[in-house]
Coordinates of C-alpha atoms in Angstrom, one line a residue:
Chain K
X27 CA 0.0 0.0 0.0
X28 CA 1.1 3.0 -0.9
X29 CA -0.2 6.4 0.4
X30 CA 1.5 9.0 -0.3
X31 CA -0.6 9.4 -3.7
X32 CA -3.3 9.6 -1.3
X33 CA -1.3 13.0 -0.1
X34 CA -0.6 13.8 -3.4
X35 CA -4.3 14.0 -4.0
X36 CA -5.7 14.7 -0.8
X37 CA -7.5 18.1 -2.5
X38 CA -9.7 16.1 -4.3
X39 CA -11.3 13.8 -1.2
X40 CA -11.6 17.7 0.2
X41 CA -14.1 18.8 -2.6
X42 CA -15.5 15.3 -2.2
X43 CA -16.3 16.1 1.5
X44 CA -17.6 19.3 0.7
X45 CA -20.3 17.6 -1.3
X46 CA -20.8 14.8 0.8
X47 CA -21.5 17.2 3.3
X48 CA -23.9 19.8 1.5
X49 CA -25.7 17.3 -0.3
X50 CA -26.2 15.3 3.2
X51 CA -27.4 18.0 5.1
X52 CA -29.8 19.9 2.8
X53 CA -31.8 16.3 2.1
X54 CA -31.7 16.3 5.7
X55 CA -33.1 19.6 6.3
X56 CA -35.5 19.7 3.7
X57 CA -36.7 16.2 4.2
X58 CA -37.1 16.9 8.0
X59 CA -39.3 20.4 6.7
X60 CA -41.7 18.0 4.8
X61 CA -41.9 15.2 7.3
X62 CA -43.0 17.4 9.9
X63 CA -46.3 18.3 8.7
X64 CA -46.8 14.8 6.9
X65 CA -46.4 12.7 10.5
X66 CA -49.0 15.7 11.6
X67 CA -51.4 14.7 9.3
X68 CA -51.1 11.5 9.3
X69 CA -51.6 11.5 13.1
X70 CA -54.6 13.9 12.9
X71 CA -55.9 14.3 9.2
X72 CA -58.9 12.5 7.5
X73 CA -58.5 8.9 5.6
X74 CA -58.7 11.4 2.4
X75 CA -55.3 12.7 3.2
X76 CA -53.6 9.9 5.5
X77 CA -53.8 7.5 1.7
X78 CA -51.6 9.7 -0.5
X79 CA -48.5 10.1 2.4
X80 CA -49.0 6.6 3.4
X81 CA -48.5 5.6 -0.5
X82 CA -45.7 8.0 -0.7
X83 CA -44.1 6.5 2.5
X84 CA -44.4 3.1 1.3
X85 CA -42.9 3.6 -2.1
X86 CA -40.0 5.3 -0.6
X87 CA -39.4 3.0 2.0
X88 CA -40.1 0.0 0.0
X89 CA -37.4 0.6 -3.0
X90 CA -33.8 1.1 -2.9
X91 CA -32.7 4.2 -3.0
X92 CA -30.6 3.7 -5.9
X93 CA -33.6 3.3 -8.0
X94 CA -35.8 5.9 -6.8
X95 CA -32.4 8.2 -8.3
X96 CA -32.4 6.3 -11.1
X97 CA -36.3 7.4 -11.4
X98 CA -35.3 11.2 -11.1
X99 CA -31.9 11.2 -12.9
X100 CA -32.9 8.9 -15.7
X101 CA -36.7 9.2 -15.4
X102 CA -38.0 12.3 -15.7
X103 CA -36.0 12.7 -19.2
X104 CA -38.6 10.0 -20.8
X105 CA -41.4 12.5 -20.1
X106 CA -41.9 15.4 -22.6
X107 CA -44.1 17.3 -19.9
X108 CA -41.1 17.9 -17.9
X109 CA -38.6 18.0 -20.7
X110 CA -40.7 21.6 -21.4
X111 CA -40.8 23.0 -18.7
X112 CA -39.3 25.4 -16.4
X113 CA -38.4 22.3 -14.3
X114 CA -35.7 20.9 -16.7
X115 CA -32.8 22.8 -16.4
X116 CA -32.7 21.9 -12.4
X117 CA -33.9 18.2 -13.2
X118 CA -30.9 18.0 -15.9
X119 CA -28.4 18.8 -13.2
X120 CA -26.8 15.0 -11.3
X121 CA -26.3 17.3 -8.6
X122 CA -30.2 18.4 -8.6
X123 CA -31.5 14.6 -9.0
X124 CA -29.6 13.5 -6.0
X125 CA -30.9 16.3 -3.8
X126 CA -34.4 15.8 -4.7
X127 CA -34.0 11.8 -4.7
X128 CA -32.3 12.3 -0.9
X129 CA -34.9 14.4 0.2
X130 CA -37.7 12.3 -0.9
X131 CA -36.3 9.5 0.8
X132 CA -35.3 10.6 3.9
X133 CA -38.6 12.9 3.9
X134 CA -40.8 9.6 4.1
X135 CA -38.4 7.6 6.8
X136 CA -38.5 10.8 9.0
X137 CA -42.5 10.9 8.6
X138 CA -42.5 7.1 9.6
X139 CA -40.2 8.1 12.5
X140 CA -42.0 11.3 13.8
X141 CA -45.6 9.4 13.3
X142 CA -44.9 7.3 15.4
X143 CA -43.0 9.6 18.0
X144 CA -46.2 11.6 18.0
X145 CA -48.9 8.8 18.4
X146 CA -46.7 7.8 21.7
X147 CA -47.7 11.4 23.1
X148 CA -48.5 10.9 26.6
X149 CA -52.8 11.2 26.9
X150 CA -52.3 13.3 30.0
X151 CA -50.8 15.8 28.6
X152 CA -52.8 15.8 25.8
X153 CA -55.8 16.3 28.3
X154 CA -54.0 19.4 30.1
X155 CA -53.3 21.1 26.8
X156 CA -57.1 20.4 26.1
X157 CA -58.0 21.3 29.7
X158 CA -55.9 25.0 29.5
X159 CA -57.8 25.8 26.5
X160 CA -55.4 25.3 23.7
X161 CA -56.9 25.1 20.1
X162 CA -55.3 21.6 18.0
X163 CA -52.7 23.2 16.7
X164 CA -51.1 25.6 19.3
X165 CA -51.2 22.1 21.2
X166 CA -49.6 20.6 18.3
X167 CA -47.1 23.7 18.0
X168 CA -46.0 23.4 21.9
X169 CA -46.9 20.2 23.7
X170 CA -47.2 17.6 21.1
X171 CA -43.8 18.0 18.4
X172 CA -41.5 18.9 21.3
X173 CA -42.1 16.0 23.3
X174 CA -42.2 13.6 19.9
X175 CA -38.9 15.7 18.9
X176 CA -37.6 14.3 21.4
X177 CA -38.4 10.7 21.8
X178 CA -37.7 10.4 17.9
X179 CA -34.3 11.9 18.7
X180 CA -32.4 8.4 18.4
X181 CA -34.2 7.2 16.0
X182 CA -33.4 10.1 14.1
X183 CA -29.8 9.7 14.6
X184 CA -29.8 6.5 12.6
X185 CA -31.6 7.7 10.0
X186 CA -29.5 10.6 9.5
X187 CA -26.1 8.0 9.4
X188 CA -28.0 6.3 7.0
X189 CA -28.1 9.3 4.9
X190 CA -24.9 9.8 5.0
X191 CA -24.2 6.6 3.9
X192 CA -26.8 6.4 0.7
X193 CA -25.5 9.8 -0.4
X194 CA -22.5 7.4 -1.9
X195 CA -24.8 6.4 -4.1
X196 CA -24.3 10.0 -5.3
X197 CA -21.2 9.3 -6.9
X198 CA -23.1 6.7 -9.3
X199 CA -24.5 9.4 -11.1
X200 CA -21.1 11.1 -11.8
X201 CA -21.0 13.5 -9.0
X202 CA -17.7 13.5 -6.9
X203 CA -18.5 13.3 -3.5
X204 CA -16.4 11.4 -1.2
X205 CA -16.8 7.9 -2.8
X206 CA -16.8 10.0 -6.6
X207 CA -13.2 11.3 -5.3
X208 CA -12.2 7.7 -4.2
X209 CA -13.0 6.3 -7.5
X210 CA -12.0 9.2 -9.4
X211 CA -8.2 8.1 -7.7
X212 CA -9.2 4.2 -8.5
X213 CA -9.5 4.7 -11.9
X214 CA -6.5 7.2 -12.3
X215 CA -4.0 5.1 -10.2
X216 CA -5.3 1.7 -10.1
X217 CA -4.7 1.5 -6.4
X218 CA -8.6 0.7 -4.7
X219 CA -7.1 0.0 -1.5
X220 CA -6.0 3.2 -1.0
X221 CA -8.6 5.0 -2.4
X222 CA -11.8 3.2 -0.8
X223 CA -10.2 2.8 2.4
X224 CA -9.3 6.6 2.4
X225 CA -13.0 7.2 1.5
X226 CA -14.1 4.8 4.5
X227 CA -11.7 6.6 7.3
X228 CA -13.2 9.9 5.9
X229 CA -17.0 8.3 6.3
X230 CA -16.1 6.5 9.7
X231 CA -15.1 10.3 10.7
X232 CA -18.4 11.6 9.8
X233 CA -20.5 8.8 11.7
X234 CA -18.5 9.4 14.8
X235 CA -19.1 13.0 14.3
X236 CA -22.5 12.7 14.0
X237 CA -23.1 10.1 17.0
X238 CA -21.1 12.5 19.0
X239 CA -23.5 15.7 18.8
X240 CA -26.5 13.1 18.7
X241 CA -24.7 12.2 22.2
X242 CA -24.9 15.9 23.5
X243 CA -27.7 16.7 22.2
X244 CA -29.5 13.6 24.0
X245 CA -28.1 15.0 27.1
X246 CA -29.5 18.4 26.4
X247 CA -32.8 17.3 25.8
X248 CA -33.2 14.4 28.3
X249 CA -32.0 16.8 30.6
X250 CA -34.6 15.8 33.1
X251 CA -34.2 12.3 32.7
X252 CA -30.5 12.2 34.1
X253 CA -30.0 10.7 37.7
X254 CA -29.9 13.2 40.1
X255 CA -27.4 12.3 42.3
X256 CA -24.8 14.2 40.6
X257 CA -26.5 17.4 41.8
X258 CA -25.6 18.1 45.0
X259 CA -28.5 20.6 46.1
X260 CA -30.7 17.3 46.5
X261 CA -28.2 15.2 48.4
X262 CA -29.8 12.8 51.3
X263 CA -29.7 14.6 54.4
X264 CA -27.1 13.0 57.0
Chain Y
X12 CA -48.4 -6.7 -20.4
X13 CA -45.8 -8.2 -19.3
X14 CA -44.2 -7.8 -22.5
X15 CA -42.6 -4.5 -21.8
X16 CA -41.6 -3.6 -25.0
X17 CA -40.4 -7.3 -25.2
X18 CA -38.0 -6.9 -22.3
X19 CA -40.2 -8.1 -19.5
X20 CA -38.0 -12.1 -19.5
X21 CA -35.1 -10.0 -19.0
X22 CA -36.3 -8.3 -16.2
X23 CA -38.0 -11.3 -14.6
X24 CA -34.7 -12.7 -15.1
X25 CA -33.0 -10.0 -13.2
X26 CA -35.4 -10.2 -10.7
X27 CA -34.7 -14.1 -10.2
X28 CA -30.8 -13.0 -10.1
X29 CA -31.8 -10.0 -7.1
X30 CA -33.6 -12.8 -5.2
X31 CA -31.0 -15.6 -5.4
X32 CA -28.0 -12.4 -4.5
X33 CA -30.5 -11.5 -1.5
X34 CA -31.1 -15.3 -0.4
X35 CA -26.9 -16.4 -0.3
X36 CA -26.2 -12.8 1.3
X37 CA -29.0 -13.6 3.7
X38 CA -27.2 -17.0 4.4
X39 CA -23.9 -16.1 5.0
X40 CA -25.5 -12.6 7.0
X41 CA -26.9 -15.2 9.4
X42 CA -23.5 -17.8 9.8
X43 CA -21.6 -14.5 10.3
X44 CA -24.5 -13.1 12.8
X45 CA -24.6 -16.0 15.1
X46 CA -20.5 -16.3 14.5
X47 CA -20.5 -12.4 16.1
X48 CA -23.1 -13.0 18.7
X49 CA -21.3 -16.5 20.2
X50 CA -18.4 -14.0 20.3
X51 CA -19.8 -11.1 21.9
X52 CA -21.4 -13.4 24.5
X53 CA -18.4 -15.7 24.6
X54 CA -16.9 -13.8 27.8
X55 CA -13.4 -14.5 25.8
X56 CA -12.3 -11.0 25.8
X57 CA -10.3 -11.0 22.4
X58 CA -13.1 -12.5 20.5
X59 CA -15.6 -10.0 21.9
X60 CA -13.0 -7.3 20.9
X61 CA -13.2 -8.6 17.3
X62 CA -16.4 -9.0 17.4
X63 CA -17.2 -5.3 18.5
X64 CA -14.8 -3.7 16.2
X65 CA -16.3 -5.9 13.3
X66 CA -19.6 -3.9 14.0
X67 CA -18.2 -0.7 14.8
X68 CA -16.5 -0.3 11.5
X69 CA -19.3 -1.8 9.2
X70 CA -22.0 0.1 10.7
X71 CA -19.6 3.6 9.8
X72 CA -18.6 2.7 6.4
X73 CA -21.8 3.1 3.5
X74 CA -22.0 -0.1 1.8
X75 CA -21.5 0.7 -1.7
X76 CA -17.6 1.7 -0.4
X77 CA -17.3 -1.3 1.1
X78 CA -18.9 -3.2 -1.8
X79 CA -15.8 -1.2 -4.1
X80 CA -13.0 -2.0 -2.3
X81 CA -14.1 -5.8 -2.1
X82 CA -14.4 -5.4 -5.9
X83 CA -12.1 -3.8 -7.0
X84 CA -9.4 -4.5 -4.1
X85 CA -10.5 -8.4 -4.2
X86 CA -9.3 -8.0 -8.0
X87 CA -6.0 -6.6 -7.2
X88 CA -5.3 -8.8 -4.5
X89 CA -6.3 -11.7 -6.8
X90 CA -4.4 -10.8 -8.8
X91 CA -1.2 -10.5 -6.6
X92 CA -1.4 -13.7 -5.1
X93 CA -1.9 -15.5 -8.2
X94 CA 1.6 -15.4 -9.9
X95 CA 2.9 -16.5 -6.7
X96 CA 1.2 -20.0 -6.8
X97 CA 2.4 -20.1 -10.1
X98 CA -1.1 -18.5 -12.0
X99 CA 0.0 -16.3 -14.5
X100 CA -3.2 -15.8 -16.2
X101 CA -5.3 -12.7 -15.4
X102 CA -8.4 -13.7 -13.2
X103 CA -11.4 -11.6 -13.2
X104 CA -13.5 -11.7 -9.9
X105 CA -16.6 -12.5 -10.3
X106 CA -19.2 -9.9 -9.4
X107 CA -21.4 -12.6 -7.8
X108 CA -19.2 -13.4 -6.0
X109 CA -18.1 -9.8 -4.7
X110 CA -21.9 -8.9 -3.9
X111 CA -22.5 -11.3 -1.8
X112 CA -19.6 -11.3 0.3
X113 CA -20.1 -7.7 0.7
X114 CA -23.6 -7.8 1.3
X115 CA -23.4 -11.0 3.6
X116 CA -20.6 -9.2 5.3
X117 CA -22.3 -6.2 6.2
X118 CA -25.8 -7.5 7.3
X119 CA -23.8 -10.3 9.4
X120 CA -22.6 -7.0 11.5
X121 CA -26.7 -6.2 11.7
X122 CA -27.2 -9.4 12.8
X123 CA -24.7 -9.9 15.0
X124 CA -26.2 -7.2 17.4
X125 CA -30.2 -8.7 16.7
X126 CA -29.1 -12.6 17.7
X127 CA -27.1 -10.8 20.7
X128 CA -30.2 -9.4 22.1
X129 CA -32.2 -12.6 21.0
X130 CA -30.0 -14.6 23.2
X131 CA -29.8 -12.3 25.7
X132 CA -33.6 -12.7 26.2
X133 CA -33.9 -16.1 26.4
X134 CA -34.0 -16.2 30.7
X135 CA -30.9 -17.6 32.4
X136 CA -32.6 -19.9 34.4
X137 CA -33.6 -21.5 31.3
X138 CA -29.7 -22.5 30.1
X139 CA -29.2 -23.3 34.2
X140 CA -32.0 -25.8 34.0
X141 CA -30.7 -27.5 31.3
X142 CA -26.5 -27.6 32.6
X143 CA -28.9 -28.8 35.4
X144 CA -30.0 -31.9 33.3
X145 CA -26.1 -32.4 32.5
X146 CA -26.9 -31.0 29.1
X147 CA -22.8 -30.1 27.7
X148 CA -23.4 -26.2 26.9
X149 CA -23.4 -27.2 23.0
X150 CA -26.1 -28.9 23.7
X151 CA -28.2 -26.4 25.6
X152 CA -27.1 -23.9 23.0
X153 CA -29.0 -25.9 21.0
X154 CA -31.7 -27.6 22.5
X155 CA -32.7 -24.3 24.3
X156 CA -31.7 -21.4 23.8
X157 CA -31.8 -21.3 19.8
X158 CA -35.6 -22.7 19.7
X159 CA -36.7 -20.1 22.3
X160 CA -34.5 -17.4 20.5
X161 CA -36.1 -17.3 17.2
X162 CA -39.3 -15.5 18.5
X163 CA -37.3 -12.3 20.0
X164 CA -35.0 -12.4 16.6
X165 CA -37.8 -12.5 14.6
X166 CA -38.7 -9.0 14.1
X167 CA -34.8 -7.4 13.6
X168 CA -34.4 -10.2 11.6
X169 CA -37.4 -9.4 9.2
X170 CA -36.3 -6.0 9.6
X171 CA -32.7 -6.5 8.4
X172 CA -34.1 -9.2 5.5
X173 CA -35.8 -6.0 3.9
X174 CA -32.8 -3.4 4.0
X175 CA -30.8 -6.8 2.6
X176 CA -33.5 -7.1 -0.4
X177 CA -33.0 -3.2 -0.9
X178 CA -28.9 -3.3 -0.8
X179 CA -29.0 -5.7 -3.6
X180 CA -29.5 -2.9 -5.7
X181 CA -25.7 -1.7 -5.6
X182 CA -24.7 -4.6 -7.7
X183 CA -25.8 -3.2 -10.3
X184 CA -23.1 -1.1 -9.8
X185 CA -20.6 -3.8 -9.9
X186 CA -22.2 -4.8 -13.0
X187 CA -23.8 -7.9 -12.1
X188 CA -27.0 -8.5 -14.2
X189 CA -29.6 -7.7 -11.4
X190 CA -32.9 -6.4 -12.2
X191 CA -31.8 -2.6 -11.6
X192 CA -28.7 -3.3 -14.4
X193 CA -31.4 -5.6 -16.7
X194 CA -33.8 -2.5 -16.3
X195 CA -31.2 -0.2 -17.0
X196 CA -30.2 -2.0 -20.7
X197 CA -33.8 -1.7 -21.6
X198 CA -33.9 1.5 -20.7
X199 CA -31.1 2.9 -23.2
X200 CA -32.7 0.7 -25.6
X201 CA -36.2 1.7 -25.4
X202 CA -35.7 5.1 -23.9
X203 CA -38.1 4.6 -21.3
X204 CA -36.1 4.6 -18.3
X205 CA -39.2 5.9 -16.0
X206 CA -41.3 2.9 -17.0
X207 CA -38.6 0.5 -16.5
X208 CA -37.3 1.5 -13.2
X209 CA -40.7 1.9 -12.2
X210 CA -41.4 -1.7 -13.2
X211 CA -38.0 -2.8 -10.9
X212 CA -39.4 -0.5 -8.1
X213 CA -42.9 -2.1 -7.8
X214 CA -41.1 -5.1 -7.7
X215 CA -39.1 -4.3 -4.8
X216 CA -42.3 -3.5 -3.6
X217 CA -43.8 -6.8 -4.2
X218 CA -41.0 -8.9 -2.6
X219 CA -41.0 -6.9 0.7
X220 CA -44.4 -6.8 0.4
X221 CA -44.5 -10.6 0.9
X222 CA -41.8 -11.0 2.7
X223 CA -43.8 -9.0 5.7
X224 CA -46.7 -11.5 5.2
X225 CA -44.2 -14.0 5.3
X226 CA -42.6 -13.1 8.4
X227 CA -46.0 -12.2 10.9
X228 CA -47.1 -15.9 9.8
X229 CA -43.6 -17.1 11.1
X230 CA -43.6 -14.6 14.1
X231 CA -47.2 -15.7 14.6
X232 CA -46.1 -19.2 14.7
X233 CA -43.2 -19.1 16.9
X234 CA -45.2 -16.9 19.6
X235 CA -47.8 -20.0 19.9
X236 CA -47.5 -20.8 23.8
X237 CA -46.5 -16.6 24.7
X238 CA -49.5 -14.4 26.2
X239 CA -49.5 -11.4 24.3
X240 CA -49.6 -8.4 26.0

């Protein structure tokens, strides 16, 4: 094994990060935007509307990934509709497919995550919100999401590594994120140990990046859940 | 209608080739699961250090990297070791092969951590009843734990079976003729890529579809004699 073309080359895993990075957390942010009000409705909407996000949630979570990109990237092209129109010139773009591909994706696993976070709402406090007079959706706004928030909190942490590993598939439709770079250096070098397992300590970073402010922020939010002995204002008296 | 533009047998070949890729993986997933689990449990502390580390780094590394360097690293390495047994020829690994492995690989980490828990809930005074009888600990192993283990595997295993069915996908990537790759052909053929990977997504569709049926009966089955709560 040799690294030092790794070095040599280094700049190009950087860009790939960059992507990696952007692409992750705007799929992330955008699919957490639409999940939000889909686990709502689901939760609280008539059969009328539950159908349509159910069926989306099933197709998404029922096919790989790699096709449903396939669908967008290759897809769309076959239909002259969207060939016409304003649309296109985003939908032409690899970089555009995969982003709206992502989103989709992690937009219906996040809806499965936050429906059920929701429907686990506690009925008393339901009943208090009810009780103090709160229309639906100012209880919705402040006793129903943060609590949920924060019971899909590690559940959302997996889904969010998971994001970050299915935005490799990225690289399949020639954009250079970090697996693009590694095979980018594969192809140029002929050396896939040192390229993939480059890309893999660069992933393995990530992931333990992410699990670490997933940690903190658990702590943070479950701040009441925490033992208390380590508080010394509510030590036993002697 | 199922002539797709007279590509439909090619897909429905594919689609045989996805489900005998997911059905090996799935097989060597679960020799490499249990493998893990024994050693996690094992109490030896170098095993459960391999084990742990063995999970640790798949579950940070995205599959389609891992699936790469097998591929492609596999090749090379292949290829080095050859000359030195006297093979001069150049060998080309087969992508079959390299899917599986890779995909066994990764969903034996899963595993690992689901028949862990599943043996961890079968009750201790179960196994000590049966070293009781004089049963040799193979033999409880066997006798109890892995008959009463199957009900609390069940549902991580169904789980895992259907993000295995899904993963299958990437080897189209490594150009194996899958149903993604037979779809993909048709589709620069016909240029109808929509209807074709649309056709390859309802069938992913299908076969998790069943598969859940599949697995309540099973679950259903194995919780016979368990009061449900």
């Amino acid at each position: 094994m040799d690294f030092t073309l790794i070095f040599e080359n280094i700049g190009i895993y950087f860009t790939g990060l960059q992507n990696t990075v952007v692409l992750v957390s705007i799929s992330l942010v955008l699919g957490l935007l639409l999940a939000v009000p889909l686990a709502v409705l689901l939760n609280y909407g008539n059969n009328s509307i539950r159908l349509p996000i159910r069926a989306y949630i099933y197709f998404f979570r029922g096919t790989p990934l790699l096709v449903q990109m396939f669908l967008v990237y290759y897809g769309f092209g076959q239909f002259d509709l969207i060939k016409d129109s304003l649309l296109w010139p985003f939908f032409k773009e690899a970089y555009f497919c995969a982003l709206f591909a992502f989103t989709l994706n992690t937009g219906a696993y996040t809806a499965e995550i936050l429906r059920g976070a929701i429907k686990a709402t506690n009925h008393g406090e339901i009943e208090a919100a009810m009780a103090a007079g709160m229309s639906k959706l100012l209880m919705i706004r402040r006793i129903i999401l943060p609590s949920a928030f924060r019971r899909a909190l590690p559940a959302y942490s997996n889904e969010i590594i998971f994001m970050l590993h299915g935005s490799a598939l990225a690289s399949v439709i020639t954009i250079v994120d970090i697996t693009g770079a590694a095979r980018i250096i594969n192809s140029r070098y002929y050396s896939p140990y040192e390229a993939f397992v480059t890309a893999a300590v660069f992933y393995m970073t990530l992931t333990f990046i992410i699990v670490f402010l997933v940690k903190k922020l658990e702590v943070r939010w479950f701040a009441h859940l925490q033992p208390q002995s380590n508080n010394p204002a509510i030590e036993a008296p002697p | 209608m199922f002539s797709l533009y007279g590509y439909g047998p090619s897909i429905f070949e594919g689609t045989i080739l996805t489900l005998q890729v997911s059905i090996v993986s799935l097989l060597i997933a679960m020799l490499l699961g249990m493998l893990g689990a024994l050693a996690k449990l094992s109490g030896t502390r170098s095993l459960a250090l391999i084990a742990q580390l063995y999970t640790t780094i798949i579950r940070g590394i995205p599959d389609l990297v891992l699936m790469l360097l097998i591929f492609f690293g596999g090749q090379v390495l292949v290829n080095q070791i050859g000359p030195a047994f006297g093979y001069d020829e150049y060998i080309d690994i087969n992508p079959f092969l390299a899917g599986i492995l890779t995909i066994g690989f990764i969903f034996g980490a899963y595993m690992t951590e689901t028949f862990r828990g599943a043996i961890l809930a079968v009750s201790r005074g179960q196994i000590e009843a049966g070293t009781a009888y004089g049963m040799s600990s193979f033999m409880a192993f066997r006798r109890i734990t892995l008959p009463q283990m199957v009900r609390h595997a069940l549902p991580g295993f169904g789980n895992n079976w259907l993000v295995l069915v899904k993963t299958t996908a990437l080897v189209s990537i490594i150009g194996l003729d899958d149903m993604v790759r037979k779809a993909g052909l048709a589709a620069g053929a016909t240029r109808k890529p929509f209807t074709f990977y649309l056709v390859v997504a309802v069938n992913y569709l299908l076969i998790t579809s069943i598969s859940v049926y599949l697995l309540k009966h099973i679950e259903r089955r194995y919780s016979v004699g368990v009061r449900e709560t």
